[in-house]
mmCIF file of C-alpha atoms in Angstrom:
data_model
loop_
_atom_site.group_PDB
_atom_site.id
_atom_site.type_symbol
_atom_site.label_atom_id
_atom_site.label_comp_id
_atom_site.label_asym_id
_atom_site.label_seq_id
_atom_site.Cartn_x
_atom_site.Cartn_y
_atom_site.Cartn_z
ATOM 1 C CA MET A 27 93.551 1.438 93.183
ATOM 2 C CA ASN A 28 96.026 1.052 96.053
ATOM 3 C CA ASP A 29 98.892 0.872 93.541
ATOM 4 C CA LEU A 30 97.992 4.333 92.240
ATOM 5 C CA PHE A 31 98.714 5.866 95.646
ATOM 6 C CA SER A 32 101.606 3.625 96.684
ATOM 7 C CA LEU A 33 104.981 5.281 97.272
ATOM 8 C CA ALA A 34 106.849 2.032 97.880
ATOM 9 C CA GLY A 35 110.458 2.315 96.737
ATOM 10 C CA LYS A 36 110.354 6.135 96.679
ATOM 11 C CA THR A 37 112.346 8.618 98.748
ATOM 12 C CA ALA A 38 110.832 11.958 99.734
ATOM 13 C CA LEU A 39 112.725 15.027 100.925
ATOM 14 C CA VAL A 40 110.433 17.023 103.217
ATOM 15 C CA THR A 41 111.568 20.455 104.379
ATOM 16 C CA GLY A 42 110.135 21.911 107.574
ATOM 17 C CA CYS A 43 109.298 18.411 108.795
ATOM 18 C CA LYS A 44 109.813 18.924 112.529
ATOM 19 C CA ARG A 45 106.242 19.969 113.350
ATOM 20 C CA GLY A 46 102.863 21.028 112.062
ATOM 21 C CA ILE A 47 101.968 20.525 108.412
ATOM 22 C CA GLY A 48 105.447 19.274 107.512
ATOM 23 C CA PHE A 49 105.357 16.597 110.207
ATOM 24 C CA ALA A 50 101.954 15.398 108.985
ATOM 25 C CA MET A 51 103.142 15.367 105.360
ATOM 26 C CA ALA A 52 106.232 13.327 106.201
ATOM 27 C CA GLU A 53 104.113 10.932 108.227
ATOM 28 C CA ALA A 54 101.619 10.469 105.395
ATOM 29 C CA LEU A 55 104.308 9.854 102.787
ATOM 30 C CA ALA A 56 105.881 7.224 105.038
ATOM 31 C CA GLU A 57 102.504 5.588 105.617
ATOM 32 C CA ALA A 58 102.186 5.349 101.826
ATOM 33 C CA GLY A 59 105.556 3.566 101.646
ATOM 34 C CA ALA A 60 108.185 6.268 101.098
ATOM 35 C CA ASP A 61 111.453 6.629 102.953
ATOM 36 C CA ILE A 62 111.959 10.146 104.312
ATOM 37 C CA ILE A 63 114.779 12.663 104.246
ATOM 38 C CA GLY A 64 113.806 15.423 106.662
ATOM 39 C CA VAL A 65 115.204 18.873 107.328
ATOM 40 C CA SER A 66 114.293 21.793 109.564
ATOM 41 C CA ALA A 67 116.199 24.738 110.998
ATOM 42 C CA SER A 68 116.115 23.225 114.486
ATOM 43 C CA LEU A 69 115.845 19.514 113.723
ATOM 44 C CA ALA A 70 118.228 17.254 115.645
ATOM 45 C CA PRO A 71 119.984 15.128 112.987
ATOM 46 C CA GLU A 72 119.429 12.058 115.173
ATOM 47 C CA GLY A 73 116.825 11.075 117.756
ATOM 48 C CA SER A 74 114.081 13.524 116.766
ATOM 49 C CA GLU A 75 110.397 12.833 117.278
ATOM 50 C CA ILE A 76 109.790 12.704 113.532
ATOM 51 C CA GLU A 77 112.641 10.214 113.052
ATOM 52 C CA GLN A 78 111.285 7.928 115.752
ATOM 53 C CA HIS A 79 107.788 8.147 114.310
ATOM 54 C CA ILE A 80 108.858 7.382 110.731
ATOM 55 C CA LYS A 81 110.930 4.411 111.869
ATOM 56 C CA GLU A 82 107.974 3.089 113.864
ATOM 57 C CA LEU A 83 106.104 3.035 110.550
ATOM 58 C CA GLY A 84 108.805 0.751 109.157
ATOM 59 C CA ARG A 85 110.393 3.345 106.896
ATOM 60 C CA LYS A 86 113.899 4.831 106.776
ATOM 61 C CA PHE A 87 114.579 8.371 107.972
ATOM 62 C CA LYS A 88 117.620 10.591 107.510
ATOM 63 C CA GLY A 89 117.572 13.923 109.323
ATOM 64 C CA TYR A 90 119.389 17.195 108.660
ATOM 65 C CA GLN A 91 119.502 20.625 110.236
ATOM 66 C CA CYS A 92 119.755 23.674 107.991
ATOM 67 C CA ASP A 93 118.929 27.369 108.217
ATOM 68 C CA PHE A 94 117.520 28.195 104.792
ATOM 69 C CA SER A 95 118.177 31.909 105.338
ATOM 70 C CA ASP A 96 121.903 31.087 105.066
ATOM 71 C CA ARG A 97 122.729 30.569 101.365
ATOM 72 C CA LYS A 98 126.065 28.830 102.032
ATOM 73 C CA ALA A 99 124.431 26.471 104.528
ATOM 74 C CA LEU A 100 121.707 25.685 101.992
ATOM 75 C CA TYR A 101 124.208 24.638 99.326
ATOM 76 C CA ALA A 102 126.179 22.601 101.862
ATOM 77 C CA PHE A 103 122.950 20.830 102.828
ATOM 78 C CA ILE A 104 122.080 20.077 99.210
ATOM 79 C CA ASN A 105 125.530 18.654 98.526
ATOM 80 C CA LYS A 106 125.396 16.522 101.666
ATOM 81 C CA VAL A 107 121.983 15.096 100.778
ATOM 82 C CA LYS A 108 123.220 14.159 97.303
ATOM 83 C CA GLU A 109 126.351 12.532 98.739
ATOM 84 C CA GLU A 110 124.548 10.551 101.433
ATOM 85 C CA ASN A 111 121.351 9.504 99.658
ATOM 86 C CA LYS A 112 120.841 7.565 96.464
ATOM 87 C CA GLN A 113 118.082 9.741 95.039
ATOM 88 C CA VAL A 114 115.191 12.080 95.769
ATOM 89 C CA ASP A 115 111.994 11.108 93.972
ATOM 90 C CA ILE A 116 109.697 13.570 95.743
ATOM 91 C CA LEU A 117 110.616 17.069 96.903
ATOM 92 C CA VAL A 118 108.236 18.717 99.362
ATOM 93 C CA ASN A 119 109.127 22.405 99.701
ATOM 94 C CA ASN A 120 107.254 23.041 102.923
ATOM 95 C CA ALA A 121 109.708 25.001 105.096
ATOM 96 C CA GLY A 122 108.808 28.627 105.609
ATOM 97 C CA THR A 123 108.785 31.531 107.998
ATOM 98 C CA ILE A 124 106.562 34.518 108.722
ATOM 99 C CA LEU A 125 107.423 37.859 110.343
ATOM 100 C CA ARG A 126 104.641 40.307 111.212
ATOM 101 C CA LYS A 127 104.849 44.100 111.179
ATOM 102 C CA PRO A 128 102.811 46.738 109.300
ATOM 103 C CA ALA A 129 104.196 47.504 105.851
ATOM 104 C CA ALA A 130 105.218 51.066 106.738
ATOM 105 C CA GLU A 131 107.313 49.684 109.611
ATOM 106 C CA HIS A 132 108.424 46.416 107.999
ATOM 107 C CA PRO A 133 112.251 46.415 108.263
ATOM 108 C CA ASP A 134 114.663 45.234 105.587
ATOM 109 C CA GLU A 135 115.819 42.330 107.750
ATOM 110 C CA TYR A 136 112.248 40.979 108.019
ATOM 111 C CA TRP A 137 111.744 41.238 104.267
ATOM 112 C CA ASP A 138 115.124 39.735 103.401
ATOM 113 C CA LYS A 139 114.794 36.744 105.728
ATOM 114 C CA VAL A 140 111.287 35.827 104.625
ATOM 115 C CA ILE A 141 112.122 36.117 100.921
ATOM 116 C CA GLU A 142 115.318 34.098 101.372
ATOM 117 C CA VAL A 143 113.615 31.237 103.230
ATOM 118 C CA ASN A 144 110.242 31.165 101.489
ATOM 119 C CA GLN A 145 111.245 31.985 97.931
ATOM 120 C CA ASN A 146 114.953 31.895 97.119
ATOM 121 C CA ALA A 147 115.758 28.687 98.997
ATOM 122 C CA GLN A 148 112.768 26.933 97.477
ATOM 123 C CA PHE A 149 113.833 27.816 93.948
ATOM 124 C CA ILE A 150 117.376 26.610 94.612
ATOM 125 C CA LEU A 151 116.169 23.332 96.127
ATOM 126 C CA SER A 152 113.792 22.773 93.222
ATOM 127 C CA ARG A 153 116.479 23.511 90.633
ATOM 128 C CA GLU A 154 119.139 21.339 92.253
ATOM 129 C CA PHE A 155 116.945 18.295 92.915
ATOM 130 C CA GLY A 156 114.747 18.927 89.897
ATOM 131 C CA LYS A 157 117.684 18.587 87.499
ATOM 132 C CA GLU A 158 118.293 15.083 88.877
ATOM 133 C CA MET A 159 114.624 14.197 88.371
ATOM 134 C CA LEU A 160 114.837 15.427 84.771
ATOM 135 C CA LYS A 161 117.818 13.144 84.130
ATOM 136 C CA LYS A 162 115.809 10.067 85.122
ATOM 137 C CA GLY A 163 112.570 11.289 83.537
ATOM 138 C CA SER A 164 110.364 11.266 86.628
ATOM 139 C CA GLY A 165 109.748 13.123 89.850
ATOM 140 C CA LYS A 166 107.362 15.182 91.938
ATOM 141 C CA VAL A 167 107.929 18.691 93.269
ATOM 142 C CA ILE A 168 105.319 19.967 95.719
ATOM 143 C CA PHE A 169 105.321 23.436 97.250
ATOM 144 C CA THR A 170 103.433 24.668 100.275
ATOM 145 C CA ALA A 171 101.773 27.840 99.030
ATOM 146 C CA SER A 172 99.185 29.819 101.038
ATOM 147 C CA LEU A 173 95.897 31.664 100.832
ATOM 148 C CA LEU A 174 98.236 34.646 100.497
ATOM 149 C CA THR A 175 99.266 33.225 97.146
ATOM 150 C CA PHE A 176 95.898 34.711 96.118
ATOM 151 C CA GLN A 177 95.298 37.416 98.729
ATOM 152 C CA GLY A 178 97.394 40.187 100.294
ATOM 153 C CA GLY A 179 97.021 39.560 103.999
ATOM 154 C CA ILE A 180 97.640 42.094 106.779
ATOM 155 C CA THR A 181 101.021 43.052 108.323
ATOM 156 C CA VAL A 182 102.880 40.300 106.413
ATOM 157 C CA PRO A 183 104.050 41.933 103.147
ATOM 158 C CA GLY A 184 107.148 39.773 102.805
ATOM 159 C CA TYR A 185 105.216 36.585 103.426
ATOM 160 C CA ALA A 186 102.493 37.564 100.944
ATOM 161 C CA ALA A 187 105.082 38.442 98.300
ATOM 162 C CA SER A 188 106.946 35.169 98.812
ATOM 163 C CA LYS A 189 103.823 33.033 98.632
ATOM 164 C CA GLY A 190 102.620 34.858 95.533
ATOM 165 C CA ALA A 191 105.984 34.024 93.994
ATOM 166 C CA ILE A 192 105.577 30.355 94.937
ATOM 167 C CA GLY A 193 102.372 30.214 92.912
ATOM 168 C CA GLN A 194 104.154 31.624 89.859
ATOM 169 C CA LEU A 195 107.177 29.374 90.388
ATOM 170 C CA THR A 196 104.912 26.328 90.499
ATOM 171 C CA MET A 197 103.547 27.191 87.073
ATOM 172 C CA ALA A 198 106.912 28.272 85.624
ATOM 173 C CA LEU A 199 108.657 25.021 86.568
ATOM 174 C CA SER A 200 105.681 22.973 85.426
ATOM 175 C CA ASN A 201 105.738 24.627 82.010
ATOM 176 C CA GLU A 202 109.351 23.542 81.519
ATOM 177 C CA TRP A 203 109.326 20.141 83.191
ATOM 178 C CA ALA A 204 105.903 18.571 82.549
ATOM 179 C CA GLY A 205 106.950 17.131 79.202
ATOM 180 C CA GLN A 206 109.970 15.491 80.804
ATOM 181 C CA GLY A 207 108.086 13.445 83.399
ATOM 182 C CA VAL A 208 108.329 15.810 86.377
ATOM 183 C CA GLN A 209 105.103 17.174 87.851
ATOM 184 C CA VAL A 210 105.180 20.408 89.854
ATOM 185 C CA ASN A 211 102.212 21.383 92.011
ATOM 186 C CA ALA A 212 101.456 23.298 95.191
ATOM 187 C CA ILE A 213 99.144 22.996 98.174
ATOM 188 C CA ALA A 214 97.703 26.229 99.564
ATOM 189 C CA PRO A 215 96.693 25.781 103.203
ATOM 190 C CA GLY A 216 93.878 27.806 104.654
ATOM 191 C CA TYR A 217 93.868 28.839 108.302
ATOM 192 C CA ILE A 218 95.531 25.934 110.085
ATOM 193 C CA ALA A 219 96.090 25.587 113.826
ATOM 194 C CA THR A 220 99.909 25.624 113.881
ATOM 195 C CA ASP A 221 102.683 27.722 115.441
ATOM 196 C CA ASN A 222 102.654 30.035 112.404
ATOM 197 C CA THR A 223 99.076 31.106 113.112
ATOM 198 C CA GLN A 224 99.286 31.236 116.907
ATOM 199 C CA ALA A 225 99.105 35.041 116.932
ATOM 200 C CA LEU A 226 95.850 34.904 114.983
ATOM 201 C CA GLN A 227 94.408 32.149 117.160
ATOM 202 C CA ASP A 228 95.201 34.186 120.273
ATOM 203 C CA ASN A 229 93.480 37.299 118.881
ATOM 204 C CA GLU A 230 89.830 36.621 119.728
ATOM 205 C CA GLU A 231 88.454 39.214 117.334
ATOM 206 C CA ARG A 232 90.553 38.033 114.361
ATOM 207 C CA SER A 233 89.945 34.362 115.170
ATOM 208 C CA ASP A 234 86.176 34.870 115.302
ATOM 209 C CA ALA A 235 86.234 36.769 111.992
ATOM 210 C CA ILE A 236 88.250 34.003 110.350
ATOM 211 C CA LEU A 237 85.952 31.247 111.584
ATOM 212 C CA ALA A 238 82.902 33.178 110.410
ATOM 213 C CA ARG A 239 84.203 33.033 106.823
ATOM 214 C CA ILE A 240 85.252 29.356 106.744
ATOM 215 C CA PRO A 241 82.313 27.278 105.464
ATOM 216 C CA ALA A 242 83.668 24.196 107.241
ATOM 217 C CA GLY A 243 83.354 26.115 110.515
ATOM 218 C CA ARG A 244 86.729 25.198 112.008
ATOM 219 C CA TRP A 245 90.445 25.850 111.806
ATOM 220 C CA GLY A 246 92.281 23.247 109.759
ATOM 221 C CA LYS A 247 94.545 20.581 111.255
ATOM 222 C CA PRO A 248 97.918 19.349 109.989
ATOM 223 C CA SER A 249 96.328 15.934 109.401
ATOM 224 C CA ASP A 250 94.067 17.530 106.769
ATOM 225 C CA PHE A 251 97.119 17.525 104.464
ATOM 226 C CA LYS A 252 97.863 13.818 104.579
ATOM 227 C CA GLY A 253 95.542 12.884 101.712
ATOM 228 C CA PRO A 254 96.500 15.776 99.418
ATOM 229 C CA ILE A 255 100.247 15.240 99.806
ATOM 230 C CA VAL A 256 100.038 11.509 99.048
ATOM 231 C CA PHE A 257 97.881 12.226 96.007
ATOM 232 C CA LEU A 258 100.315 14.792 94.592
ATOM 233 C CA ALA A 259 103.329 12.582 95.334
ATOM 234 C CA SER A 260 101.875 9.462 93.718
ATOM 235 C CA LYS A 261 101.051 8.136 90.253
ATOM 236 C CA ALA A 262 97.440 9.135 90.873
ATOM 237 C CA SER A 263 98.368 12.738 89.969
ATOM 238 C CA ASP A 264 100.612 12.065 86.959
ATOM 239 C CA TYR A 265 98.442 14.210 84.648
ATOM 240 C CA MET A 266 98.104 17.032 87.178
ATOM 241 C CA THR A 267 100.773 19.707 87.045
ATOM 242 C CA GLY A 268 101.088 23.472 87.450
ATOM 243 C CA THR A 269 98.145 23.444 89.844
ATOM 244 C CA ILE A 270 97.678 25.108 93.226
ATOM 245 C CA MET A 271 95.375 22.929 95.344
ATOM 246 C CA THR A 272 93.586 24.811 98.122
ATOM 247 C CA VAL A 273 92.995 22.955 101.388
ATOM 248 C CA ASP A 274 91.085 25.648 103.214
ATOM 249 C CA GLY A 275 87.688 24.445 104.477
ATOM 250 C CA GLY A 276 86.042 26.337 101.611
ATOM 251 C CA TRP A 277 87.600 29.774 102.307
ATOM 252 C CA MET A 278 88.450 30.581 98.689
ATOM 253 C CA GLY A 279 84.978 29.592 97.513
ATOM 254 C CA ARG A 280 83.279 32.042 99.855
#
């Protein structure tokens, strides 16, 4: 059974790895045996907390800094990763951003940045690393989706649109790549206590309403994603593809 979940000999590229869910995902993949390539918009290429932690686990870590809202910087990052690393076996498209303002007041710059980071960059990363996976006949692509892949949300139209697109992209890539040994899936977090949801946590009325709907009775934690990410990255999920896995304390079943 342990062999099914082992990632020994694999290399995982985890975007948005500096904190929160991405940090926990990178940690879990390393604990399962993978070496980690990490990137975040503000990640120090050397000496970061995540680098130190991964190395303490006995795994290799290579860090990069990249602003995914900058298309030229994104391509430069991709080229550098390919030049400096032998291969990417697992791509975790976790990086994302959220900008809040009512739809009638939502400015172009909010919309454009969120779509660029959450949707466009993730397609480009998947295409560029996915083509290498197709050449060798194996690989795992895992997106971080959202409850707003299924629902509309409030005051976050760009975010909702981008996460809806991630759900469709998961299925579209899976339809093309499943027969060539590359599985594409997504994890849709529920309400998780991270920086992205701090505004909701600080709003007592909204926080109480959210907790009242979650059957598990609590906000999620980044560590709740360690099991799901290892499962989707490992041989244990080889016949699972095109699926959006909700990790939400039961929210979507309510």
